[in-house]
Amino acid sequence: MVSRVIPVDTFDLTIFGGTGDLARRKILPGLYRRYLAGQMPDASRIVGAARSDMDDAAYRDEVREALKEFVEPHLVDPEALEGFLGCVHYVAIDATGESGWRKLRDLMRADCVRAFYFSVAPSLFGALAERLHEHGIADPQSRIVVEKPFGRDLASARSLNRTLAEHFDEAQIYRIDHYLGKETVQNLMALRFGNVLFEPLWNSQYVDHIQITVAETVGVGGRGGYYDKSGAMRDMVQNHLMQLLCLIAMEPPSQFEPDAVRDEKLKVIRALDPVRPEDIVRGQYERRGDTPSYLEDVEDGDSRTESFIAMKIHVSNWRWAGTPFYVRTGKRLRARQSEIAVVFKDAPHSIFGAEAGRHRNVLTIRLQPNEGMTLVTTIKEPGLGGMRLIDVPLDMTFAEALGAENEVTDAYERLIMDVIRGNQTLFMRGDEVEAAWAWTDPMIERWSTRDDRPFRYEPGSSGPEESSMLLHRETRRWREIRE
Ligand code: NAD
């Protein structure tokens, strides 16, 4: 099966922060892959913009090195590489100063899509928006892409929205949550709204509970200082896990259109109950051997920031009343694993008797690794000896089922192409982001004022014991985090 490449219009994409980590690891490799796929029209250009003083040739050398480091080796073809680099330019620019803007304006062309990727610290978003406007570089069709974090609370997100709105319409603003660009996350919508099979069961009558897990094996390492100001709630729950929860919980939109989808997601966020303190477990990883603890990583022995959080969340509406959503995310856990598990209720009556055991259907959507889905179904154990039941997974690993050509399009490359196409479906709207902060703020405020100390957990575990208790006390249990 061969991937379909839908052509996009010729574009000029300016990457502010073009020499930064995100540009090198994700944005430029993603664009190169699109170039290889034949999706980047010949006349399109990529303009790196950052503070360092260098010319096109020096920047192309940097980009070449980044591609060799971060693109899959079999895709690094010298001829293609040079062809791609021919589209790459550089402008030395200071987001807060006046140098470079005239040069950037002179580079812009009238007849193509203009997009500006703000891959810089959020404190510079306002200055960039202002200068793009002042210098007449952005036109009414231009798009800006803003990275996370979008604020650190409701007040800062509101203020950022206001600043951007002074210079750009909402239809021009693309707030990235790269989780939304993942193949499986979109498949979640295809699964729910493209099949008749699941929708009738997708409610509290048939679903016992839902688990969302995003587990990482890495610690905060070199980003300690930054991370300690944020923590798992701000860094992961308010954005990525919230988006996953919305896609699982939302009502079917009338169309797969940006505002129809985002309206439904917003309704979910607004239907979230405040989470009770006893339904939140926060943790910090300990030291193991030579690997430093969280407190050592952030160099603050008294830090109260969480590197792990687990919560029980209620969506207060007709569809979900009584079905809890358990979410957890953390660093230095047993395995890198992101998945959503929809755990269905027991059959109302077992015709096979008590010894047949308790069996449940579980639909698991794996975001990483091995993107795919598994539906655990109950069948008869083969052989003689009466009716013994076992649970077997119906497994669909996408790479196997759909063939290697369709393997993993990186979230960033898909999202960047959506920006060029002008499709905002997979981007967060300003009101969504604000609603998510409005829900998280009181919880963060509560544990900050009470000065709550996170529990400790062992690196390589599934988080603090107390997180297991969150489910045990309701005779449920977390799915295992496994290698
Ligand atoms: P980085 O520190 O590696 O790079 C920052 C870039 O901004 C550099 O190119 C630098 O030259 C440029 N820059 C700094 N000050 C500037 C100024 N005054 N004018 C013009 N350019 C300036 O940062 P990064 O890791 O690439 O992150 C960029 C953005 O993306 C941040 O908002 C970050 O939160 C977000 N983000 C990064 C990652 C990641 O994996 N790196 C993931 C998610 C979100």
Short mmCIF file of C-alpha atoms and ligand atoms in Angstrom, two decimals:
data_model
loop_
_atom_site.label_atom_id
_atom_site.label_comp_id
_atom_site.label_asym_id
_atom_site.label_seq_id
_atom_site.Cartn_x
_atom_site.Cartn_y
_atom_site.Cartn_z
CA MET A 1 0.00 0.00 0.00
CA VAL A 2 1.46 3.37 -0.98
CA SER A 3 0.81 6.59 0.98
CA ARG A 4 -1.24 9.14 -0.86
CA VAL A 5 0.48 12.49 -1.14
CA ILE A 6 -1.91 15.39 -1.38
CA PRO A 7 -0.18 18.37 -3.00
CA VAL A 8 -0.03 21.63 -1.10
CA ASP A 9 0.39 25.17 -2.40
CA THR A 10 3.85 26.67 -2.75
CA PHE A 11 4.90 28.10 0.60
CA ASP A 12 7.46 30.19 2.41
CA LEU A 13 7.88 28.82 5.92
CA THR A 14 9.92 30.95 8.30
CA ILE A 15 11.15 29.15 11.39
CA PHE A 16 11.92 31.55 14.20
CA GLY A 17 14.33 29.58 16.35
CA GLY A 18 15.64 27.83 13.22
CA THR A 19 18.87 26.88 14.99
CA GLY A 20 17.16 25.49 18.10
CA ASP A 21 16.67 21.96 19.33
CA LEU A 22 13.08 21.57 18.13
CA ALA A 23 13.90 22.86 14.64
CA ARG A 24 16.86 20.50 14.36
CA ARG A 25 15.16 17.41 15.78
CA LYS A 26 11.62 17.71 14.49
CA ILE A 27 10.71 20.59 12.18
CA LEU A 28 13.52 20.37 9.62
CA PRO A 29 13.58 16.54 9.49
CA GLY A 30 9.79 16.59 9.06
CA LEU A 31 10.05 19.02 6.16
CA TYR A 32 12.80 16.96 4.57
CA ARG A 33 10.61 13.84 4.71
CA ARG A 34 7.79 15.76 3.03
CA TYR A 35 10.26 16.92 0.39
CA LEU A 36 11.24 13.30 -0.22
CA ALA A 37 7.58 12.32 -0.46
CA GLY A 38 7.17 14.89 -3.22
CA GLN A 39 4.84 17.03 -1.17
CA MET A 40 6.92 20.18 -1.08
CA PRO A 41 6.38 22.20 -4.25
CA ASP A 42 9.64 23.10 -6.01
CA ALA A 43 9.44 26.81 -5.48
CA SER A 44 8.77 26.52 -1.72
CA ARG A 45 11.29 27.92 0.72
CA ILE A 46 12.26 27.39 4.30
CA VAL A 47 13.74 30.39 6.03
CA GLY A 48 15.63 29.81 9.25
CA ALA A 49 15.54 32.86 11.51
CA ALA A 50 17.52 33.13 14.72
CA ARG A 51 19.93 35.45 16.46
CA SER A 52 23.22 33.92 15.28
CA ASP A 53 24.92 35.86 12.55
CA MET A 54 25.47 33.58 9.55
CA ASP A 55 24.72 33.34 5.84
CA ASP A 56 22.63 30.83 3.86
CA ALA A 57 25.64 28.56 3.25
CA ALA A 58 26.52 28.30 6.95
CA TYR A 59 22.90 27.62 7.89
CA ARG A 60 22.62 24.94 5.20
CA ASP A 61 25.67 23.27 6.74
CA GLU A 62 23.90 23.27 10.11
CA VAL A 63 20.71 21.89 8.59
CA ARG A 64 22.67 19.19 6.73
CA GLU A 65 24.22 18.07 10.01
CA ALA A 66 20.85 18.07 11.77
CA LEU A 67 19.27 15.96 9.03
CA LYS A 68 22.12 13.47 9.11
CA GLU A 69 21.66 13.18 12.85
CA PHE A 70 17.87 13.04 13.10
CA VAL A 71 16.52 11.58 9.86
CA GLU A 72 16.39 7.80 9.46
CA PRO A 73 19.72 6.82 7.81
CA HIS A 74 18.07 5.14 4.81
CA LEU A 75 16.39 8.42 3.90
CA VAL A 76 19.61 10.43 3.85
CA ASP A 77 20.29 10.52 0.13
CA PRO A 78 23.04 13.01 -0.89
CA GLU A 79 21.24 14.21 -4.01
CA ALA A 80 17.91 14.69 -2.25
CA LEU A 81 19.67 16.37 0.63
CA GLU A 82 21.27 18.96 -1.62
CA GLY A 83 17.97 19.49 -3.47
CA PHE A 84 16.24 20.15 -0.15
CA LEU A 85 19.03 22.44 1.07
CA GLY A 86 18.56 24.49 -2.10
CA CYS A 87 15.18 25.56 -0.62
CA VAL A 88 16.74 26.63 2.69
CA HIS A 89 17.64 30.24 3.52
CA TYR A 90 18.64 32.15 6.61
CA VAL A 91 17.99 35.54 8.13
CA ALA A 92 19.69 36.74 11.32
CA ILE A 93 16.94 38.31 13.35
CA ASP A 94 16.35 39.40 16.90
CA ALA A 95 12.76 38.88 18.00
CA THR A 96 12.97 41.82 20.37
CA GLY A 97 15.17 44.07 18.22
CA GLU A 98 14.95 45.75 14.85
CA SER A 99 17.67 43.97 12.88
CA GLY A 100 16.84 41.49 10.15
CA TRP A 101 13.16 42.33 9.64
CA ARG A 102 13.66 44.30 6.43
CA LYS A 103 15.62 41.43 4.92
CA LEU A 104 12.85 39.00 5.86
CA ARG A 105 10.23 41.27 4.33
CA ASP A 106 12.22 41.49 1.08
CA LEU A 107 12.31 37.70 0.92
CA MET A 108 8.52 37.33 1.06
CA ARG A 109 6.67 36.65 -2.19
CA ALA A 110 3.14 37.64 -3.03
CA ASP A 111 1.93 34.44 -4.61
CA CYS A 112 2.49 31.79 -1.99
CA VAL A 113 1.40 30.74 1.47
CA ARG A 114 3.32 32.49 4.24
CA ALA A 115 3.71 30.62 7.47
CA PHE A 116 5.74 31.58 10.52
CA TYR A 117 6.72 28.94 13.05
CA PHE A 118 7.41 30.40 16.50
CA SER A 119 9.91 27.81 17.73
CA VAL A 120 11.29 30.10 20.41
CA ALA A 121 10.60 30.70 24.08
CA PRO A 122 6.94 31.72 24.66
CA SER A 123 8.13 35.02 26.14
CA LEU A 124 9.07 36.00 22.56
CA PHE A 125 5.71 35.13 20.92
CA GLY A 126 4.26 38.59 21.52
CA ALA A 127 7.34 40.41 20.16
CA LEU A 128 7.36 38.24 17.04
CA ALA A 129 3.67 38.77 16.34
CA GLU A 130 4.08 42.50 16.79
CA ARG A 131 7.08 42.81 14.50
CA LEU A 132 5.66 40.62 11.76
CA HIS A 133 2.73 42.97 11.71
CA GLU A 134 4.68 46.24 12.06
CA HIS A 135 7.06 45.40 9.26
CA GLY A 136 4.27 44.36 6.92
CA ILE A 137 5.63 40.82 6.66
CA ALA A 138 2.44 38.99 7.59
CA ASP A 139 -0.58 39.39 5.32
CA PRO A 140 -4.20 38.48 6.18
CA GLN A 141 -3.67 34.97 4.79
CA SER A 142 -0.46 34.33 6.75
CA ARG A 143 -0.40 31.68 9.46
CA ILE A 144 1.55 31.56 12.68
CA VAL A 145 2.40 28.35 14.50
CA VAL A 146 2.95 28.57 18.23
CA GLU A 147 4.62 25.93 20.33
CA LYS A 148 3.83 24.75 23.79
CA PRO A 149 3.72 25.78 26.55
CA PHE A 150 0.80 28.06 25.82
CA GLY A 151 0.84 29.93 29.11
CA ARG A 152 1.45 28.50 32.57
CA ASP A 153 -2.00 29.32 33.95
CA LEU A 154 -5.26 30.87 32.86
CA ALA A 155 -4.07 34.46 33.30
CA SER A 156 -0.91 34.02 31.21
CA ALA A 157 -2.74 32.03 28.50
CA ARG A 158 -5.38 34.74 28.29
CA SER A 159 -2.77 37.42 28.04
CA LEU A 160 -0.95 35.49 25.29
CA ASN A 161 -4.21 34.98 23.39
CA ARG A 162 -4.92 38.69 23.67
CA THR A 163 -1.47 39.66 22.39
CA LEU A 164 -1.68 37.32 19.41
CA ALA A 165 -5.23 38.48 18.69
CA GLU A 166 -4.01 42.07 18.37
CA HIS A 167 -2.18 41.06 15.21
CA PHE A 168 -3.74 37.83 13.95
CA ASP A 169 -7.24 36.39 13.60
CA GLU A 170 -7.99 33.12 15.37
CA ALA A 171 -8.15 31.48 11.91
CA GLN A 172 -4.47 32.38 11.40
CA ILE A 173 -3.22 30.96 14.72
CA TYR A 174 -2.09 27.32 14.90
CA ARG A 175 -1.41 26.23 18.49
CA ILE A 176 0.53 22.99 18.28
CA ASP A 177 -0.13 19.98 20.45
CA HIS A 178 1.93 17.37 18.66
CA TYR A 179 -0.13 14.57 20.25
CA LEU A 180 -2.94 15.55 17.92
CA GLY A 181 -0.70 14.89 14.94
CA LYS A 182 -0.08 11.28 15.91
CA GLU A 183 -1.51 8.71 13.54
CA THR A 184 -3.24 6.74 16.27
CA VAL A 185 -4.80 9.79 17.82
CA GLN A 186 -6.52 10.58 14.55
CA ASN A 187 -7.39 6.95 14.22
CA LEU A 188 -9.26 7.31 17.45
CA MET A 189 -11.69 9.55 15.63
CA ALA A 190 -11.87 7.18 12.66
CA LEU A 191 -12.54 4.31 15.05
CA ARG A 192 -15.26 6.13 16.94
CA PHE A 193 -16.98 7.90 14.09
CA GLY A 194 -16.23 5.67 11.11
CA ASN A 195 -17.56 2.45 12.66
CA VAL A 196 -21.05 1.71 13.80
CA LEU A 197 -19.72 -0.93 16.15
CA PHE A 198 -18.40 1.17 19.01
CA GLU A 199 -20.63 4.20 19.27
CA PRO A 200 -23.64 2.44 20.85
CA LEU A 201 -21.35 1.09 23.59
CA TRP A 202 -19.41 4.30 24.09
CA ASN A 203 -21.08 5.50 27.28
CA SER A 204 -21.42 4.86 31.00
CA GLN A 205 -23.91 2.09 30.45
CA TYR A 206 -21.27 -0.15 28.88
CA VAL A 207 -17.92 1.39 29.78
CA ASP A 208 -16.70 0.71 33.31
CA HIS A 209 -13.82 3.15 33.18
CA ILE A 210 -11.15 4.56 30.92
CA GLN A 211 -7.41 4.72 31.54
CA ILE A 212 -5.03 7.10 29.83
CA THR A 213 -1.34 6.49 30.43
CA VAL A 214 1.62 8.43 29.10
CA ALA A 215 4.72 6.91 30.66
CA GLU A 216 8.29 7.97 29.99
CA THR A 217 11.54 6.30 31.00
CA VAL A 218 13.64 9.44 30.85
CA GLY A 219 14.07 11.80 33.78
CA VAL A 220 14.07 15.56 33.55
CA GLY A 221 17.84 15.49 32.95
CA GLY A 222 19.20 18.67 31.39
CA ARG A 223 15.80 20.39 31.40
CA GLY A 224 15.56 20.26 35.19
CA GLY A 225 15.38 24.00 35.75
CA TYR A 226 12.63 24.47 33.16
CA TYR A 227 10.68 21.40 34.21
CA ASP A 228 10.70 22.26 37.89
CA LYS A 229 8.74 25.43 37.17
CA SER A 230 6.09 23.41 35.44
CA GLY A 231 5.66 19.76 36.55
CA ALA A 232 3.62 16.92 35.08
CA MET A 233 0.27 18.68 35.44
CA ARG A 234 1.28 21.72 33.41
CA ASP A 235 3.70 19.93 31.09
CA MET A 236 1.50 16.95 30.15
CA VAL A 237 -2.01 16.86 31.65
CA GLN A 238 -3.26 20.34 30.80
CA ASN A 239 -2.42 19.79 27.13
CA HIS A 240 -1.63 16.29 25.83
CA LEU A 241 -3.66 14.12 28.19
CA MET A 242 -6.52 16.59 28.10
CA GLN A 243 -6.61 16.37 24.31
CA LEU A 244 -6.68 12.58 24.44
CA LEU A 245 -9.46 12.65 27.01
CA CYS A 246 -11.45 15.04 24.81
CA LEU A 247 -11.18 12.84 21.74
CA ILE A 248 -12.34 9.82 23.73
CA ALA A 249 -15.16 11.59 25.53
CA MET A 250 -16.53 14.04 22.98
CA GLU A 251 -19.85 13.78 21.17
CA PRO A 252 -19.71 13.07 17.45
CA PRO A 253 -19.14 16.37 15.64
CA SER A 254 -21.50 16.94 12.72
CA GLN A 255 -18.55 17.15 10.34
CA PHE A 256 -14.83 16.61 10.43
CA GLU A 257 -14.30 20.35 10.29
CA PRO A 258 -12.02 22.40 12.55
CA ASP A 259 -14.66 24.26 14.52
CA ALA A 260 -17.12 21.38 14.65
CA VAL A 261 -14.43 19.16 16.23
CA ARG A 262 -13.11 21.86 18.53
CA ASP A 263 -16.57 22.87 19.71
CA GLU A 264 -17.15 19.29 20.88
CA LYS A 265 -13.77 19.10 22.62
CA LEU A 266 -14.47 22.35 24.41
CA LYS A 267 -17.78 20.97 25.73
CA VAL A 268 -15.90 18.06 27.29
CA ILE A 269 -13.41 20.33 29.05
CA ARG A 270 -16.25 22.44 30.36
CA ALA A 271 -18.00 19.33 31.66
CA LEU A 272 -15.02 18.25 33.79
CA ASP A 273 -15.67 18.28 37.52
CA PRO A 274 -13.03 19.76 39.80
CA VAL A 275 -10.90 16.83 40.94
CA ARG A 276 -11.04 16.09 44.67
CA PRO A 277 -7.69 16.22 46.50
CA GLU A 278 -8.02 12.54 47.44
CA ASP A 279 -8.29 11.69 43.74
CA ILE A 280 -4.90 13.16 42.87
CA VAL A 281 -1.57 11.45 43.51
CA ARG A 282 1.65 13.29 42.75
CA GLY A 283 5.13 11.81 42.86
CA GLN A 284 8.85 12.45 42.46
CA TYR A 285 11.33 9.77 41.41
CA GLU A 286 14.06 8.71 43.78
CA ARG A 287 17.74 8.06 43.15
CA ARG A 288 18.74 4.63 41.85
CA GLY A 289 22.41 3.72 41.73
CA ASP A 290 24.20 6.46 39.84
CA THR A 291 21.00 7.88 38.40
CA PRO A 292 20.06 11.01 40.29
CA SER A 293 16.71 11.59 41.93
CA TYR A 294 14.25 14.24 40.77
CA LEU A 295 15.37 16.56 43.54
CA GLU A 296 18.99 16.14 42.47
CA ASP A 297 18.09 16.65 38.80
CA VAL A 298 16.40 19.96 39.52
CA GLU A 299 19.04 20.92 42.10
CA ASP A 300 16.46 21.88 44.68
CA GLY A 301 16.21 19.53 47.64
CA ASP A 302 12.96 21.16 48.68
CA SER A 303 11.11 21.19 45.36
CA ARG A 304 7.42 20.26 45.54
CA THR A 305 7.01 19.88 41.77
CA GLU A 306 5.69 16.53 40.54
CA SER A 307 7.42 14.31 37.98
CA PHE A 308 4.41 11.96 38.16
CA ILE A 309 0.70 12.52 38.49
CA ALA A 310 -2.30 10.21 38.55
CA MET A 311 -5.88 11.45 38.77
CA LYS A 312 -9.43 10.26 38.74
CA ILE A 313 -11.51 12.55 36.59
CA HIS A 314 -15.27 12.81 36.13
CA VAL A 315 -16.92 14.09 32.99
CA SER A 316 -20.26 15.39 34.17
CA ASN A 317 -22.63 14.81 31.30
CA TRP A 318 -25.24 12.27 30.25
CA ARG A 319 -22.84 10.09 28.35
CA TRP A 320 -20.20 9.71 31.05
CA ALA A 321 -21.83 10.23 34.45
CA GLY A 322 -20.54 7.40 36.65
CA THR A 323 -17.66 6.32 34.39
CA PRO A 324 -14.34 7.57 35.77
CA PHE A 325 -11.39 8.51 33.59
CA TYR A 326 -8.09 7.61 35.26
CA VAL A 327 -5.13 9.43 33.82
CA ARG A 328 -1.47 9.17 34.74
CA THR A 329 1.79 10.39 33.37
CA GLY A 330 5.31 10.43 34.70
CA LYS A 331 9.01 10.30 34.16
CA ARG A 332 11.48 7.49 34.93
CA LEU A 333 8.76 4.87 34.81
CA ARG A 334 9.17 1.24 33.79
CA ALA A 335 8.67 1.70 30.06
CA ARG A 336 7.95 4.30 27.42
CA GLN A 337 4.33 3.66 26.79
CA SER A 338 1.37 5.80 25.79
CA GLU A 339 -2.01 4.20 25.58
CA ILE A 340 -5.69 4.64 26.13
CA ALA A 341 -7.66 1.70 27.47
CA VAL A 342 -11.43 1.57 27.35
CA VAL A 343 -12.44 -1.05 29.89
CA PHE A 344 -15.95 -2.32 29.28
CA LYS A 345 -18.30 -3.60 31.98
CA ASP A 346 -18.78 -7.24 32.86
CA ALA A 347 -21.50 -9.11 31.04
CA PRO A 348 -24.68 -8.58 33.09
CA HIS A 349 -25.06 -12.30 33.70
CA SER A 350 -22.65 -15.16 33.14
CA ILE A 351 -24.34 -18.20 31.65
CA PHE A 352 -21.09 -20.11 32.18
CA GLY A 353 -21.19 -20.03 35.98
CA ALA A 354 -18.85 -18.63 38.59
CA GLU A 355 -15.91 -20.87 37.66
CA ALA A 356 -15.80 -19.31 34.18
CA GLY A 357 -14.22 -16.32 35.91
CA ARG A 358 -14.56 -12.66 35.32
CA HIS A 359 -13.91 -11.50 31.77
CA ARG A 360 -13.93 -8.09 30.29
CA ASN A 361 -13.58 -6.53 26.90
CA VAL A 362 -10.83 -3.96 26.79
CA LEU A 363 -10.12 -1.79 23.80
CA THR A 364 -6.57 -0.48 23.91
CA ILE A 365 -5.32 2.22 21.62
CA ARG A 366 -1.52 2.33 21.61
CA LEU A 367 0.04 5.66 20.75
CA GLN A 368 3.60 4.48 21.25
CA PRO A 369 5.46 2.27 20.79
CA ASN A 370 3.94 -0.06 18.16
CA GLU A 371 1.07 2.22 17.23
CA GLY A 372 -2.04 0.15 16.94
CA MET A 373 -5.13 -1.17 18.65
CA THR A 374 -6.03 -4.28 20.57
CA LEU A 375 -9.48 -5.51 21.47
CA VAL A 376 -9.46 -8.09 24.21
CA THR A 377 -12.28 -10.53 23.60
CA THR A 378 -13.43 -13.56 25.55
CA ILE A 379 -13.48 -16.91 23.79
CA LYS A 380 -13.60 -20.56 24.69
CA GLU A 381 -10.28 -22.09 25.51
CA PRO A 382 -9.67 -24.62 22.73
CA GLY A 383 -9.81 -28.32 23.58
CA LEU A 384 -11.87 -30.69 25.62
CA GLY A 385 -12.80 -30.34 29.23
CA GLY A 386 -15.88 -28.17 29.24
CA MET A 387 -16.46 -24.50 28.82
CA ARG A 388 -13.38 -22.70 30.01
CA LEU A 389 -13.10 -19.08 28.97
CA ILE A 390 -9.97 -17.15 28.12
CA ASP A 391 -9.28 -13.60 27.02
CA VAL A 392 -7.44 -13.15 23.74
CA PRO A 393 -6.39 -9.96 22.03
CA LEU A 394 -7.49 -9.12 18.52
CA ASP A 395 -4.39 -7.18 17.66
CA MET A 396 -3.86 -4.69 14.92
CA THR A 397 -0.40 -3.22 14.84
CA PHE A 398 -0.53 -0.63 12.11
CA ALA A 399 2.96 -1.14 10.75
CA GLU A 400 2.19 -4.85 10.26
CA ALA A 401 -1.38 -4.51 9.11
CA LEU A 402 -0.88 -1.65 6.70
CA GLY A 403 2.62 -2.28 5.40
CA ALA A 404 5.92 -0.54 5.92
CA GLU A 405 5.29 2.33 3.46
CA ASN A 406 2.60 3.61 5.76
CA GLU A 407 4.79 3.52 8.81
CA VAL A 408 4.63 6.41 11.21
CA THR A 409 4.40 9.79 9.65
CA ASP A 410 5.89 11.97 12.34
CA ALA A 411 3.34 14.18 14.05
CA TYR A 412 5.25 17.35 13.20
CA GLU A 413 5.38 16.78 9.47
CA ARG A 414 1.66 16.12 9.30
CA LEU A 415 0.87 19.20 11.36
CA ILE A 416 3.16 21.47 9.33
CA MET A 417 1.45 20.34 6.13
CA ASP A 418 -1.92 21.05 7.75
CA VAL A 419 -0.73 24.59 8.45
CA ILE A 420 0.19 25.05 4.80
CA ARG A 421 -3.19 23.65 3.77
CA GLY A 422 -4.94 25.94 6.22
CA ASN A 423 -6.58 23.11 8.15
CA GLN A 424 -6.90 23.86 11.88
CA THR A 425 -8.71 20.67 12.92
CA LEU A 426 -5.69 19.26 14.76
CA PHE A 427 -4.73 22.51 16.46
CA MET A 428 -6.03 23.91 19.71
CA ARG A 429 -8.31 26.89 19.67
CA GLY A 430 -7.74 29.75 22.11
CA ASP A 431 -10.90 29.05 24.13
CA GLU A 432 -9.98 25.36 24.48
CA VAL A 433 -6.60 26.21 25.95
CA GLU A 434 -8.15 28.69 28.34
CA ALA A 435 -10.82 26.21 29.45
CA ALA A 436 -8.14 23.61 30.15
CA TRP A 437 -6.21 26.08 32.32
CA ALA A 438 -9.41 27.13 34.07
CA TRP A 439 -9.84 23.48 35.10
CA THR A 440 -6.20 22.88 36.15
CA ASP A 441 -5.48 26.17 37.93
CA PRO A 442 -7.50 25.53 41.13
CA MET A 443 -5.86 22.13 41.64
CA ILE A 444 -2.36 23.52 41.26
CA GLU A 445 -3.26 26.42 43.51
CA ARG A 446 -4.63 24.09 46.15
CA TRP A 447 -1.57 21.90 46.43
CA SER A 448 0.73 24.92 46.25
CA THR A 449 -1.00 26.75 49.10
CA ARG A 450 -1.13 23.59 51.20
CA ASP A 451 2.51 23.03 50.35
CA ASP A 452 1.78 19.36 49.61
CA ARG A 453 4.82 17.17 49.20
CA PRO A 454 4.72 14.64 46.35
CA PHE A 455 5.14 10.95 47.23
CA ARG A 456 8.41 9.24 46.33
CA TYR A 457 8.59 6.48 43.75
CA GLU A 458 11.23 4.13 42.57
CA PRO A 459 12.66 4.70 39.13
CA GLY A 460 11.59 1.89 36.79
CA SER A 461 8.31 1.40 38.66
CA SER A 462 4.75 2.39 37.76
CA GLY A 463 4.82 5.40 40.07
CA PRO A 464 4.02 5.74 43.78
CA GLU A 465 2.06 3.00 45.56
CA GLU A 466 -0.64 5.57 46.32
CA SER A 467 -1.39 5.74 42.61
CA SER A 468 -2.34 2.04 42.63
CA MET A 469 -4.58 2.72 45.61
CA LEU A 470 -6.53 5.22 43.57
CA LEU A 471 -7.94 2.27 41.64
CA HIS A 472 -7.61 -0.52 44.22
CA ARG A 473 -10.03 1.18 46.56
CA GLU A 474 -12.62 0.81 43.80
CA THR A 475 -11.61 -2.77 42.97
CA ARG A 476 -10.01 -1.72 39.74
CA ARG A 477 -6.38 -1.72 38.74
CA TRP A 478 -4.08 0.07 36.40
CA ARG A 479 -2.98 -1.75 33.33
CA GLU A 480 0.63 -2.74 33.56
CA ILE A 481 3.32 -0.46 32.22
CA ARG A 482 5.44 -2.96 30.33
CA GLU A 483 8.60 -3.04 28.23
P1 NAD B 1 16.22 26.16 21.98
O1 NAD B 1 16.67 26.93 23.18
O2 NAD B 1 16.99 24.96 21.57
O3 NAD B 1 16.20 27.15 20.73
C1 NAD B 1 15.71 28.43 20.81
C2 NAD B 1 15.87 29.13 19.45
O4 NAD B 1 15.39 30.45 19.60
C3 NAD B 1 17.31 29.23 18.95
O5 NAD B 1 17.30 29.09 17.55
C4 NAD B 1 17.69 30.67 19.31
O6 NAD B 1 18.67 31.21 18.44
C5 NAD B 1 16.37 31.37 19.09
N1 NAD B 1 16.27 32.62 19.83
C6 NAD B 1 16.46 32.82 21.16
N2 NAD B 1 16.27 34.14 21.46
C7 NAD B 1 15.95 34.75 20.30
C8 NAD B 1 15.65 36.08 19.94
N3 NAD B 1 15.64 37.06 20.85
N4 NAD B 1 15.37 36.35 18.66
C9 NAD B 1 15.37 35.38 17.72
N5 NAD B 1 15.64 34.09 17.99
C10 NAD B 1 15.94 33.78 19.25
O7 NAD B 1 14.70 25.84 22.24
P2 NAD B 1 13.84 24.64 21.61
O8 NAD B 1 14.02 23.44 22.46
O9 NAD B 1 14.11 24.53 20.15
O10 NAD B 1 12.34 25.13 21.88
C11 NAD B 1 11.71 26.12 21.09
C12 NAD B 1 10.25 26.23 21.50
O11 NAD B 1 9.61 24.99 21.29
C13 NAD B 1 10.02 26.56 22.98
O12 NAD B 1 8.83 27.30 23.08
C14 NAD B 1 9.80 25.19 23.60
O13 NAD B 1 9.02 25.28 24.77
C15 NAD B 1 9.04 24.51 22.50
N6 NAD B 1 9.12 23.05 22.53
C16 NAD B 1 10.31 22.41 22.37
C17 NAD B 1 10.36 21.03 22.37
C18 NAD B 1 11.67 20.29 22.16
O14 NAD B 1 11.60 19.07 22.09
N7 NAD B 1 12.79 20.95 22.05
C19 NAD B 1 9.19 20.28 22.54
C20 NAD B 1 7.98 20.95 22.69
C21 NAD B 1 7.97 22.34 22.67
#
